[in-house]
Short mmCIF file of C-alpha atoms in Angstrom, two decimals:
data_model
loop_
_atom_site.label_atom_id
_atom_site.label_comp_id
_atom_site.label_asym_id
_atom_site.label_seq_id
_atom_site.Cartn_x
_atom_site.Cartn_y
_atom_site.Cartn_z
CA MET Q 1 44.87 3.73 -60.44
CA VAL Q 2 44.59 0.35 -62.20
CA GLU Q 3 44.33 -1.45 -58.85
CA LEU Q 4 41.61 0.97 -57.74
CA ILE Q 5 39.61 0.35 -60.92
CA LYS Q 6 40.00 -3.42 -60.48
CA LYS Q 7 38.84 -3.20 -56.87
CA ARG Q 8 35.78 -1.13 -57.74
CA THR Q 9 34.94 -3.45 -60.64
CA GLN Q 10 35.20 -6.44 -58.31
CA ASN Q 11 32.97 -4.72 -55.76
CA VAL Q 12 30.32 -3.96 -58.39
CA ARG Q 13 30.43 -7.56 -59.62
CA ASN Q 14 30.02 -8.84 -56.06
CA GLU Q 15 27.10 -6.49 -55.49
CA LEU Q 16 25.35 -7.62 -58.68
CA THR Q 17 25.83 -11.36 -58.13
CA SER Q 18 24.91 -11.23 -54.45
CA GLY Q 19 21.79 -9.19 -55.28
CA ILE Q 20 20.64 -11.79 -57.82
CA THR Q 21 21.34 -14.58 -55.32
CA VAL Q 22 19.26 -12.85 -52.67
CA ALA Q 23 16.42 -12.28 -55.15
CA LEU Q 24 16.28 -16.01 -55.85
CA ALA Q 25 16.11 -16.75 -52.13
CA LEU Q 26 13.45 -14.06 -51.59
CA VAL Q 27 10.90 -15.68 -53.91
CA PRO Q 28 10.00 -18.83 -51.91
CA GLU Q 29 10.30 -16.95 -48.62
CA ALA Q 30 7.87 -14.22 -49.73
CA VAL Q 31 5.47 -16.81 -51.13
CA ALA Q 32 5.65 -18.93 -47.97
CA PHE Q 33 5.05 -15.97 -45.68
CA SER Q 34 2.09 -14.89 -47.83
CA PHE Q 35 0.49 -18.28 -47.25
CA VAL Q 36 1.21 -18.00 -43.51
CA ALA Q 37 -0.51 -14.59 -43.42
CA GLY Q 38 -3.43 -15.90 -45.46
CA VAL Q 39 -3.01 -13.60 -48.47
CA ASP Q 40 -2.23 -14.01 -52.18
CA PRO Q 41 1.46 -14.74 -52.98
CA LEU Q 42 1.72 -11.53 -55.01
CA VAL Q 43 0.94 -9.54 -51.85
CA GLY Q 44 4.11 -10.94 -50.28
CA LEU Q 45 6.19 -10.60 -53.44
CA TYR Q 46 5.17 -6.95 -53.91
CA ALA Q 47 6.11 -6.30 -50.28
CA ALA Q 48 9.52 -7.92 -50.76
CA PHE Q 49 10.12 -5.75 -53.84
CA MET Q 50 8.94 -2.40 -52.47
CA VAL Q 51 10.22 -2.70 -48.89
CA GLY Q 52 13.52 -4.09 -50.15
CA LEU Q 53 14.00 -1.30 -52.71
CA ILE Q 54 13.10 1.62 -50.43
CA THR Q 55 15.16 0.44 -47.45
CA SER Q 56 18.14 -0.34 -49.68
CA ILE Q 57 18.14 3.21 -51.02
CA PHE Q 58 17.25 5.16 -47.88
CA GLY Q 59 17.96 2.77 -44.99
CA GLY Q 60 20.61 3.12 -42.33
CA ARG Q 61 22.47 -0.13 -43.04
CA PRO Q 62 23.93 -0.73 -46.53
CA GLY Q 63 23.84 -4.40 -47.42
CA MET Q 64 20.84 -5.21 -45.25
CA ILE Q 65 17.91 -6.89 -47.02
CA SER Q 66 14.29 -6.26 -46.08
CA GLY Q 67 11.06 -7.86 -47.20
CA ALA Q 68 8.07 -9.92 -46.04
CA THR Q 69 9.04 -11.87 -42.91
CA GLY Q 70 7.67 -14.75 -40.87
CA ALA Q 71 7.82 -12.78 -37.61
CA LEU Q 72 5.24 -10.35 -39.03
CA ALA Q 73 3.24 -12.96 -40.95
CA VAL Q 74 2.33 -14.95 -37.82
CA VAL Q 75 0.70 -11.82 -36.38
CA MET Q 76 -0.93 -10.80 -39.66
CA VAL Q 77 -2.80 -14.09 -40.04
CA SER Q 78 -5.00 -13.29 -37.02
CA LEU Q 79 -5.57 -9.76 -38.33
CA VAL Q 80 -6.67 -11.03 -41.76
CA GLN Q 81 -8.96 -13.70 -40.30
CA GLU Q 82 -10.66 -11.28 -37.91
CA GLY Q 83 -10.92 -8.67 -40.67
CA ASN Q 84 -12.59 -11.17 -43.00
CA ALA Q 85 -15.09 -12.06 -40.26
CA MET Q 86 -15.88 -8.38 -39.74
CA GLY Q 87 -16.32 -7.94 -43.49
CA LEU Q 88 -18.81 -10.80 -43.71
CA ALA Q 89 -20.79 -9.34 -40.79
CA MET Q 90 -21.28 -5.98 -42.56
CA ALA Q 91 -24.65 -4.91 -44.01
CA GLU Q 92 -23.19 -5.54 -47.46
CA PRO Q 93 -20.80 -8.49 -46.84
CA VAL Q 94 -17.27 -8.25 -48.30
CA ALA Q 95 -15.31 -11.52 -48.53
CA ASP Q 96 -11.75 -10.13 -48.62
CA MET Q 97 -12.14 -7.28 -46.12
CA GLY Q 98 -9.29 -8.76 -44.06
CA LEU Q 99 -6.84 -7.76 -46.77
CA GLN Q 100 -8.08 -4.16 -46.67
CA TYR Q 101 -7.71 -4.09 -42.89
CA LEU Q 102 -4.21 -5.48 -43.32
CA PHE Q 103 -3.19 -2.67 -45.70
CA VAL Q 104 -4.54 0.03 -43.37
CA THR Q 105 -2.84 -1.57 -40.37
CA VAL Q 106 0.49 -1.71 -42.20
CA ILE Q 107 0.14 2.01 -43.04
CA CYS Q 108 -0.36 2.75 -39.31
CA MET Q 109 2.56 0.45 -38.51
CA GLY Q 110 4.76 2.40 -40.91
CA MET Q 111 3.74 5.72 -39.36
CA ILE Q 112 4.68 4.44 -35.90
CA GLN Q 113 8.06 3.20 -37.13
CA ALA Q 114 8.81 6.45 -38.95
CA LEU Q 115 7.84 8.45 -35.86
CA ALA Q 116 10.18 6.30 -33.75
CA GLY Q 117 13.01 7.20 -36.11
CA VAL Q 118 12.16 10.91 -36.13
CA LEU Q 119 12.13 10.89 -32.30
CA GLU Q 120 15.51 9.10 -32.39
CA LEU Q 121 14.25 6.12 -30.40
CA GLY Q 122 16.37 3.74 -32.45
CA LYS Q 123 19.36 4.42 -30.19
CA PHE Q 124 17.68 2.45 -27.42
CA ILE Q 125 18.50 -0.76 -29.30
CA ARG Q 126 21.94 -0.34 -27.71
CA LEU Q 127 20.33 -1.30 -24.40
CA VAL Q 128 19.89 -4.87 -25.65
CA PRO Q 129 22.41 -6.96 -23.66
CA HIS Q 130 24.78 -9.32 -25.44
CA PRO Q 131 23.14 -12.51 -24.03
CA VAL Q 132 19.82 -11.29 -25.48
CA MET Q 133 21.55 -10.70 -28.83
CA LEU Q 134 23.01 -14.22 -28.80
CA GLY Q 135 19.64 -15.67 -27.84
CA PHE Q 136 18.00 -13.72 -30.67
CA VAL Q 137 20.33 -15.06 -33.38
CA ASN Q 138 20.19 -18.61 -32.00
CA GLY Q 139 16.41 -18.58 -31.75
CA LEU Q 140 16.08 -17.10 -35.22
CA ALA Q 141 18.42 -19.74 -36.64
CA ILE Q 142 16.28 -22.45 -35.07
CA VAL Q 143 13.09 -20.84 -36.45
CA ILE Q 144 14.61 -20.73 -39.95
CA PHE Q 145 15.69 -24.36 -39.62
CA LEU Q 146 12.26 -25.51 -38.45
CA SER Q 147 10.56 -23.56 -41.24
CA GLN Q 148 12.65 -25.42 -43.80
CA LEU Q 149 11.65 -28.82 -42.41
CA GLY Q 150 8.23 -28.18 -43.92
CA MET Q 151 9.87 -28.52 -47.33
CA PHE Q 152 10.41 -32.22 -46.55
CA LYS Q 153 6.65 -32.76 -46.42
CA THR Q 154 4.06 -33.38 -49.10
CA MET Q 155 0.30 -32.91 -49.22
CA ASP Q 156 -1.95 -35.92 -49.81
CA GLN Q 157 -5.71 -35.26 -49.86
CA GLY Q 158 -5.24 -32.20 -47.67
CA ILE Q 159 -3.07 -34.04 -45.12
CA SER Q 160 0.62 -33.29 -44.69
CA HIS Q 161 3.05 -36.24 -44.73
CA TRP Q 162 6.83 -36.54 -44.47
CA LEU Q 163 8.58 -37.53 -47.67
CA GLN Q 164 9.60 -41.16 -47.78
CA GLY Q 165 11.66 -43.52 -49.91
CA PRO Q 166 13.05 -42.21 -53.21
CA GLN Q 167 11.41 -38.80 -52.79
CA LEU Q 168 13.16 -38.24 -49.46
CA LEU Q 169 16.50 -39.46 -50.83
CA THR Q 170 16.23 -37.18 -53.86
CA MET Q 171 15.27 -34.16 -51.77
CA GLY Q 172 18.01 -34.83 -49.23
CA GLY Q 173 20.59 -35.45 -51.94
CA LEU Q 174 19.88 -32.14 -53.69
CA VAL Q 175 19.96 -30.25 -50.37
CA LEU Q 176 23.32 -31.81 -49.49
CA ALA Q 177 24.65 -31.10 -52.99
CA THR Q 178 23.69 -27.44 -52.62
CA MET Q 179 25.37 -27.22 -49.23
CA ALA Q 180 28.48 -29.01 -50.49
CA ILE Q 181 28.89 -26.55 -53.36
CA MET Q 182 28.51 -23.61 -50.98
CA VAL Q 183 31.15 -25.08 -48.64
CA LEU Q 184 33.69 -26.24 -51.23
CA LEU Q 185 33.48 -23.56 -53.94
CA PRO Q 186 34.85 -20.69 -51.78
CA ARG Q 187 37.90 -22.86 -51.02
CA ILE Q 188 38.61 -23.14 -54.74
CA THR Q 189 37.81 -19.59 -55.83
CA GLY Q 190 36.22 -16.55 -54.29
CA LYS Q 191 35.34 -14.96 -57.62
CA ILE Q 192 32.17 -16.99 -58.14
CA PRO Q 193 29.18 -16.51 -55.77
CA ALA Q 194 28.69 -19.82 -54.02
CA ALA Q 195 24.96 -19.56 -53.29
CA LEU Q 196 23.98 -18.51 -56.83
CA THR Q 197 26.25 -21.16 -58.35
CA ALA Q 198 24.73 -23.83 -56.11
CA ILE Q 199 21.17 -22.84 -57.08
CA LEU Q 200 21.97 -22.84 -60.81
CA ALA Q 201 23.92 -26.12 -60.64
CA VAL Q 202 21.22 -28.00 -58.71
CA THR Q 203 18.51 -26.60 -61.01
CA ALA Q 204 20.46 -27.76 -64.07
CA LEU Q 205 21.01 -31.18 -62.51
CA SER Q 206 17.31 -31.52 -61.72
CA LEU Q 207 16.29 -30.59 -65.28
CA CYS Q 208 18.87 -32.79 -66.98
CA LEU Q 209 17.96 -35.87 -64.92
CA GLU Q 210 14.23 -35.00 -65.06
CA LEU Q 211 13.94 -35.48 -61.33
CA ASP Q 212 10.49 -35.53 -59.77
CA VAL Q 213 11.04 -32.84 -57.14
CA ALA Q 214 9.10 -29.89 -55.80
CA THR Q 215 9.89 -26.59 -57.50
CA VAL Q 216 9.01 -22.98 -56.73
CA GLY Q 217 6.16 -23.23 -59.23
CA SER Q 218 4.68 -26.40 -57.74
CA PHE Q 219 5.10 -24.94 -54.26
CA ILE Q 220 2.96 -21.93 -55.19
CA ARG Q 221 0.31 -24.03 -56.92
CA ASP Q 222 0.11 -26.48 -54.01
CA GLY Q 223 -0.57 -23.51 -51.75
CA GLY Q 224 -3.51 -22.41 -53.86
CA GLY Q 225 -1.72 -19.86 -56.03
CA GLU Q 226 -1.72 -19.65 -59.81
CA GLY Q 227 1.96 -18.95 -60.30
CA LEU Q 228 4.25 -15.96 -60.20
CA LYS Q 229 2.75 -14.13 -63.14
CA GLY Q 230 1.82 -10.61 -62.21
CA GLY Q 231 2.03 -7.01 -63.30
CA LEU Q 232 3.35 -3.89 -61.65
CA PRO Q 233 1.94 -3.03 -58.21
CA GLN Q 234 -1.27 -1.00 -58.46
CA LEU Q 235 -2.33 1.83 -56.15
CA GLN Q 236 -5.13 0.61 -53.86
CA SER Q 237 -7.46 3.52 -54.66
CA GLN Q 238 -10.45 1.86 -52.95
CA LEU Q 239 -8.54 1.31 -49.71
CA PHE Q 240 -9.92 4.25 -47.75
CA THR Q 241 -13.49 3.89 -49.03
CA MET Q 242 -14.09 0.22 -48.21
CA ILE Q 243 -13.12 0.43 -44.53
CA PRO Q 244 -15.75 1.85 -42.12
CA TRP Q 245 -13.87 4.64 -40.32
CA ASN Q 246 -15.21 4.49 -36.77
CA LEU Q 247 -14.02 3.82 -33.21
CA GLU Q 248 -14.45 0.06 -33.66
CA THR Q 249 -12.09 0.07 -36.64
CA PHE Q 250 -9.38 2.00 -34.80
CA SER Q 251 -9.70 -0.14 -31.68
CA PHE Q 252 -9.23 -3.18 -33.94
CA ILE Q 253 -6.27 -2.10 -36.07
CA LEU Q 254 -4.20 0.02 -33.64
CA PRO Q 255 -3.16 -2.84 -31.29
CA TYR Q 256 -2.03 -4.85 -34.30
CA ALA Q 257 -0.23 -1.81 -35.71
CA PHE Q 258 1.79 -1.30 -32.51
CA ILE Q 259 2.66 -5.00 -32.24
CA LEU Q 260 3.76 -5.17 -35.89
CA ALA Q 261 5.72 -1.92 -35.58
CA GLY Q 262 7.50 -3.21 -32.49
CA ILE Q 263 8.39 -6.55 -34.07
CA GLY Q 264 9.54 -4.84 -37.27
CA ILE Q 265 11.77 -2.33 -35.47
CA ILE Q 266 13.28 -4.91 -33.11
CA GLU Q 267 14.07 -7.43 -35.85
CA SER Q 268 15.43 -4.73 -38.16
CA LEU Q 269 17.66 -3.07 -35.57
CA LEU Q 270 18.96 -6.34 -34.14
CA THR Q 271 19.80 -7.44 -37.68
CA LEU Q 272 21.48 -4.07 -38.20
CA ASN Q 273 23.59 -4.61 -35.08
CA LEU Q 274 24.50 -8.12 -36.20
CA LEU Q 275 25.65 -6.87 -39.62
CA ASP Q 276 27.59 -4.09 -37.89
CA GLU Q 277 29.59 -6.76 -36.07
CA ILE Q 278 30.11 -8.85 -39.21
CA THR Q 279 31.21 -5.95 -41.43
CA GLU Q 280 32.95 -3.99 -38.62
CA THR Q 281 31.06 -0.85 -39.61
CA ARG Q 282 28.24 1.07 -37.98
CA GLY Q 283 24.75 1.67 -39.33
CA ASN Q 284 22.27 4.41 -38.44
CA SER Q 285 19.39 2.95 -36.40
CA ASN Q 286 17.17 6.06 -36.50
CA ARG Q 287 17.54 6.39 -40.26
CA GLU Q 288 16.64 2.71 -40.60
CA CYS Q 289 13.45 3.22 -38.56
CA VAL Q 290 12.35 6.07 -40.84
CA ALA Q 291 13.15 4.03 -43.95
CA GLN Q 292 11.30 0.96 -42.66
CA GLY Q 293 8.27 3.07 -41.77
CA THR Q 294 8.23 4.85 -45.13
CA ALA Q 295 8.62 1.54 -46.97
CA ASN Q 296 5.69 -0.02 -45.13
CA ILE Q 297 3.44 2.96 -45.85
CA VAL Q 298 4.28 2.80 -49.56
CA THR Q 299 3.99 -0.98 -49.88
CA ALA Q 300 0.56 -1.00 -48.20
CA LEU Q 301 -0.70 1.73 -50.55
CA PHE Q 302 0.36 -0.43 -53.49
CA GLY Q 303 -0.93 -3.79 -52.27
CA GLY Q 304 1.95 -5.23 -50.25
CA MET Q 305 1.77 -6.94 -46.85
CA GLY Q 306 4.59 -4.93 -45.25
CA GLY Q 307 7.88 -6.20 -43.93
CA CYS Q 308 11.14 -5.59 -42.09
CA ALA Q 309 14.79 -6.64 -42.20
CA MET Q 310 15.43 -10.31 -42.99
CA ILE Q 311 18.39 -11.74 -41.12
CA GLY Q 312 18.74 -14.81 -43.34
CA GLN Q 313 18.80 -12.93 -46.64
CA SER Q 314 20.96 -10.18 -45.14
CA ILE Q 315 23.59 -12.72 -44.14
CA ILE Q 316 23.41 -14.36 -47.58
CA ASN Q 317 23.96 -10.93 -49.12
CA VAL Q 318 26.90 -9.99 -46.89
CA ASN Q 319 28.57 -13.39 -47.19
CA SER Q 320 28.20 -13.21 -50.98
CA GLY Q 321 30.04 -9.87 -51.08
CA GLY Q 322 27.10 -7.46 -50.98
CA ARG Q 323 28.19 -4.72 -48.59
CA GLY Q 324 26.70 -1.64 -50.28
CA ARG Q 325 23.30 -0.34 -51.31
CA LEU Q 326 23.63 -1.65 -54.85
CA SER Q 327 23.14 -5.28 -53.81
CA GLY Q 328 19.80 -4.54 -52.14
CA ILE Q 329 18.62 -2.47 -55.10
CA VAL Q 330 19.62 -5.25 -57.52
CA ALA Q 331 17.83 -7.84 -55.38
CA ALA Q 332 14.60 -5.82 -55.36
CA LEU Q 333 14.68 -5.03 -59.08
CA SER Q 334 15.62 -8.63 -59.92
CA LEU Q 335 12.66 -9.83 -57.89
CA LEU Q 336 10.38 -7.51 -59.87
CA CYS Q 337 11.87 -8.82 -63.11
CA PHE Q 338 11.20 -12.38 -61.95
CA ILE Q 339 7.57 -11.46 -61.30
CA LEU Q 340 7.14 -9.67 -64.65
CA PHE Q 341 9.32 -11.61 -67.08
CA GLY Q 342 11.10 -14.55 -65.52
CA SER Q 343 8.33 -16.33 -63.68
CA ALA Q 344 8.54 -19.40 -65.93
CA TYR Q 345 12.27 -19.78 -65.21
CA ILE Q 346 12.18 -19.07 -61.50
CA GLU Q 347 9.39 -21.62 -61.12
CA MET Q 348 11.86 -24.29 -62.35
CA VAL Q 349 14.20 -23.84 -59.37
CA PRO Q 350 13.94 -26.86 -57.04
CA ILE Q 351 12.84 -26.09 -53.52
CA ALA Q 352 15.71 -28.35 -52.40
CA ALA Q 353 18.27 -25.87 -53.73
CA LEU Q 354 16.73 -22.98 -51.80
CA THR Q 355 16.39 -25.18 -48.71
CA GLY Q 356 20.09 -26.00 -48.92
CA VAL Q 357 20.92 -22.29 -49.08
CA MET Q 358 18.74 -21.61 -46.04
CA PHE Q 359 20.38 -24.45 -44.10
CA MET Q 360 23.75 -22.81 -44.75
CA VAL Q 361 22.23 -19.56 -43.46
CA VAL Q 362 21.20 -21.42 -40.30
CA ILE Q 363 24.75 -22.69 -39.82
CA SER Q 364 26.26 -19.23 -40.31
CA THR Q 365 23.59 -17.48 -38.21
CA PHE Q 366 23.70 -19.70 -35.14
CA ALA Q 367 26.21 -18.49 -32.53
CA TRP Q 368 28.06 -21.77 -32.03
CA SER Q 369 30.31 -20.07 -29.51
CA SER Q 370 27.31 -20.12 -27.15
CA PHE Q 371 28.05 -23.75 -26.25
CA ARG Q 372 31.61 -22.79 -25.31
CA ILE Q 373 30.80 -19.69 -23.28
CA ILE Q 374 27.66 -20.85 -21.43
CA PRO Q 375 29.67 -22.73 -18.75
CA LYS Q 376 31.97 -19.71 -18.35
CA ILE Q 377 29.51 -16.81 -18.09
CA PRO Q 378 27.34 -15.97 -15.03
CA ARG Q 379 24.38 -18.30 -14.59
CA ALA Q 380 21.95 -15.38 -14.94
CA ASP Q 381 23.37 -14.45 -18.37
CA ALA Q 382 23.25 -18.10 -19.45
CA LEU Q 383 19.61 -18.28 -18.37
CA VAL Q 384 18.80 -15.12 -20.36
CA LEU Q 385 20.52 -16.50 -23.47
CA ILE Q 386 18.68 -19.83 -23.32
CA SER Q 387 15.34 -18.20 -22.45
CA VAL Q 388 15.47 -15.74 -25.36
CA SER Q 389 16.35 -18.56 -27.77
CA ALA Q 390 13.43 -20.67 -26.55
CA LEU Q 391 10.93 -17.79 -26.49
CA THR Q 392 11.88 -16.76 -30.03
CA VAL Q 393 10.98 -20.27 -31.19
CA VAL Q 394 7.84 -20.73 -29.08
CA TYR Q 395 6.35 -17.22 -29.33
CA ASP Q 396 7.93 -14.47 -31.41
CA LEU Q 397 10.91 -12.15 -31.59
CA ALA Q 398 9.32 -9.15 -29.85
CA ILE Q 399 8.19 -11.11 -26.78
CA ALA Q 400 11.55 -12.88 -26.54
CA VAL Q 401 13.59 -9.69 -26.70
CA PHE Q 402 11.35 -7.77 -24.28
CA ILE Q 403 11.45 -10.58 -21.72
CA GLY Q 404 15.21 -10.95 -22.21
CA ILE Q 405 15.78 -7.24 -21.57
CA ILE Q 406 13.53 -7.33 -18.49
CA MET Q 407 15.36 -10.38 -17.13
CA SER Q 408 18.75 -8.72 -17.70
CA ALA Q 409 17.56 -5.49 -16.09
CA LEU Q 410 16.25 -7.32 -13.02
CA VAL Q 411 19.50 -9.26 -12.66
CA PHE Q 412 21.52 -6.05 -13.00
CA SER Q 413 19.36 -4.24 -10.44
CA TRP Q 414 19.54 -7.11 -7.96
CA GLU Q 415 23.31 -7.47 -8.23
CA ASN Q 416 23.86 -3.73 -7.81
CA ALA Q 417 21.41 -3.59 -4.91
CA LEU Q 418 23.61 -6.04 -3.01
CA ARG Q 419 26.76 -3.97 -3.58
CA ILE Q 420 25.90 -1.06 -1.29
CA ARG Q 421 28.06 -0.98 1.85
CA ALA Q 422 28.50 1.27 4.89
CA ARG Q 423 31.93 1.52 6.54
CA LYS Q 424 31.60 2.81 10.09
CA ARG Q 425 34.09 4.72 12.26
CA PHE Q 426 34.13 7.31 15.05
CA LYS Q 427 35.73 10.74 15.13
CA ASP Q 428 37.63 12.05 18.15
CA ASP Q 429 34.60 14.09 19.24
CA GLY Q 430 32.40 10.98 19.30
CA THR Q 431 30.61 11.59 16.01
CA LYS Q 432 29.78 8.34 14.21
CA VAL Q 433 30.65 8.37 10.50
CA TYR Q 434 28.90 6.18 7.89
CA GLU Q 435 31.00 6.03 4.70
CA ILE Q 436 28.59 4.79 2.02
CA TRP Q 437 30.02 2.74 -0.83
CA GLY Q 438 28.09 1.55 -3.89
CA PRO Q 439 25.12 2.79 -5.96
CA LEU Q 440 22.03 4.12 -4.20
CA PHE Q 441 18.95 3.61 -6.40
CA PHE Q 442 15.47 2.10 -6.21
CA GLY Q 443 16.84 -1.42 -5.86
CA SER Q 444 19.27 -0.70 -3.01
CA THR Q 445 17.26 1.72 -0.84
CA GLN Q 446 16.04 -0.96 1.55
CA MET Q 447 19.57 -2.29 2.02
CA PHE Q 448 20.82 1.29 2.52
CA VAL Q 449 18.28 2.07 5.27
CA SER Q 450 19.10 -1.19 7.08
CA LYS Q 451 22.75 -0.12 7.52
CA PHE Q 452 21.89 2.49 10.18
CA ASP Q 453 21.50 1.81 13.92
CA VAL Q 454 19.33 4.83 14.64
CA LYS Q 455 18.59 4.05 18.31
CA GLY Q 456 22.09 2.85 19.19
CA ASP Q 457 24.04 5.65 17.46
CA PRO Q 458 25.43 8.68 19.33
CA ASN Q 459 23.74 12.08 19.16
CA ALA Q 460 25.92 13.22 16.24
CA VAL Q 461 25.97 11.20 12.99
CA GLU Q 462 27.71 11.99 9.70
CA ILE Q 463 26.81 10.23 6.42
CA ASP Q 464 29.54 10.50 3.78
CA PHE Q 465 28.67 9.66 0.13
CA ILE Q 466 32.17 10.16 -1.31
CA GLU Q 467 32.27 6.58 -2.64
CA SER Q 468 28.59 6.30 -3.51
CA ARG Q 469 26.39 7.58 -6.29
CA VAL Q 470 22.75 8.54 -5.81
CA SER Q 471 21.17 7.44 -9.08
CA ASP Q 472 17.47 8.26 -8.85
CA TYR Q 473 14.73 9.90 -6.84
CA SER Q 474 14.22 6.73 -4.77
CA GLY Q 475 17.75 7.25 -3.44
CA ILE Q 476 16.89 10.83 -2.46
CA GLU Q 477 13.79 9.61 -0.62
CA ALA Q 478 15.87 6.98 1.21
CA ILE Q 479 18.30 9.66 2.45
CA SER Q 480 15.37 11.82 3.57
CA SER Q 481 13.83 8.85 5.40
CA VAL Q 482 17.05 8.13 7.33
CA VAL Q 483 17.47 11.80 8.31
CA GLU Q 484 13.89 11.98 9.60
CA LYS Q 485 14.38 8.86 11.74
CA TYR Q 486 17.39 10.41 13.47
CA GLU Q 487 15.69 13.79 13.95
CA LYS Q 488 12.57 12.22 15.49
CA ILE Q 489 14.66 11.06 18.46
CA GLY Q 490 16.61 14.31 18.69
CA LYS Q 491 19.86 13.30 17.01
CA LYS Q 492 21.81 15.53 14.62
CA VAL Q 493 22.74 14.32 11.11
CA THR Q 494 25.10 15.90 8.58
CA LEU Q 495 25.44 14.84 4.93
CA LYS Q 496 28.68 15.10 2.96
CA HIS Q 497 29.76 14.71 -0.67
CA LEU Q 498 26.36 14.88 -2.35
CA SER Q 499 26.09 16.07 -5.94
CA THR Q 500 24.49 19.36 -6.92
CA ASP Q 501 21.34 17.57 -8.12
CA CYS Q 502 21.00 15.71 -4.81
CA LYS Q 503 21.31 18.97 -2.89
CA LYS Q 504 18.69 20.69 -5.06
CA LEU Q 505 16.18 17.91 -4.63
CA LEU Q 506 16.69 17.68 -0.86
CA ASN Q 507 16.55 21.45 -0.38
CA LYS Q 508 13.34 21.59 -2.41
CA SER Q 509 11.70 19.01 -0.19
CA ASP Q 510 12.68 20.80 3.06
CA LYS Q 511 14.75 23.92 3.79
CA LYS Q 512 16.31 22.23 6.83
CA TYR Q 513 18.73 20.40 4.52
CA ARG Q 514 20.56 23.67 3.91
CA THR Q 515 21.88 23.41 7.45
CA ILE Q 516 22.72 19.70 7.53
CA ILE Q 517 24.40 19.40 4.10
CA VAL Q 518 28.11 20.11 4.29
CA GLU Q 519 29.45 21.93 1.22
CA LYS Q 520 32.80 20.57 -0.01
CA ILE Q 521 34.94 21.63 -2.95
CA ASP Q 522 35.39 17.97 -3.86
CA ASP Q 523 31.64 17.26 -4.03
CA PRO Q 524 30.92 14.90 -6.96
CA ARG Q 525 29.18 16.04 -10.15
CA TYR Q 526 26.54 13.74 -11.59
CA HIS Q 527 22.85 13.90 -12.43
CA VAL Q 528 20.01 12.14 -10.66
CA VAL Q 529 17.26 10.47 -12.70
CA ALA Q 530 14.16 12.33 -11.55
CA ASP Q 531 11.40 14.64 -12.75
CA PRO Q 532 13.08 17.19 -15.11
CA ASN Q 533 10.92 19.91 -13.55
CA SER Q 534 12.85 19.38 -10.34
CA PHE Q 535 15.85 21.14 -11.86
CA ASN Q 536 14.04 24.27 -13.06
#
């Protein structure tokens, strides 16, 4: 009993400390993504709070952190800019109409995501091949790394310059100090959260030595903000009265809504799968879709920019000991407390400390085993892995994953199309037997048809599918095509070892198949992918 109490106490302590650590890392990320999207920093911070809280309570993956993300922000910036232009072109011009369009779009995005969860479409994330998964995490690690390089720049008269001299040495030194603490502290003791300790230690060092370094506060002010001071999120009561509800509005926001919903679901479910592997547990993808959708609807109604799962913060949380829902709840509530009460303190944290934490996230996120396995795996899989990584960096997550899945599917189809074989032999009565081996589907139909010597075969031909599987309607059509070719020149064909579905589809197309299909007690049992009405 004592050991159980100690274990639960330790778990609660880990959840609390990891949640606070994540909250500290969420602040600059939410602010940065707000600037990327072209909205006020509070819009991103409110999104991080509300999306993070709702998904932590109701989501399908305990320990996963959600909030405003860069993958969504890069799409939102075009939406906001076009919305502002439309607002200025109205009869009574409105300067910030882009923000209103953003909120409505995020509501539609949330509805789409929730509907995907209700329809149980989340299970299709299992179709993502492992090379695509590796490419996703590698590309995301590179994106996170590149995003942090911007912290080594400074603005001078509106022009961005790399830090030089003492400023660069100070920034680099604090980043390395943060990383060193995170590497060395766990080797000494596992009772103290490394990331939080590193942030507090580097902040204390910066204040004691009065170092001239960028802080969270200066970062916000340099971006045009006025600081982190803000109140509780307010219901956007004017939201549905400012927007002109017409066909033009829907044709504008719906494409963005579908793109954002797709990116949000893909990033969230891939992050869920990644955490499943790390924690050796299994989350609920459909429940996560519903939670993400609900969270985005709520956050848009209360002035947030929307969001999805954040792989970097999720890994920080899990590595810091946050495996349950409490850590995400603590992170969200801590973030709200920072906004309401602790803004002056959080603004003191050096950007270098948070950059160091994110660099450690990059190191832990990147699948370093890729370099070892690339020479050992098939060249097609290696190409998929590298392509997804590159596309994630150059374009965005959704495009990279979709293209990766398409590439993998085409490779799979091509390889299976080449596997179909036809062993040929003759019976004592002169009948020629074709024993088909391998899958018969849309990709292998041409190869299947080419196996038959229609003109040179004897008058009696038997096609045996005992070692084949007819997978779709294209395979059925290929069988029908071969039979017709033989019958046109007066030759008799019999078919053996077809499944019940194959027989039904062939018999429906022509009653003659009832006489040429040989019924066997060892006929295989499998379904054919075709029109469901075909089986009624």
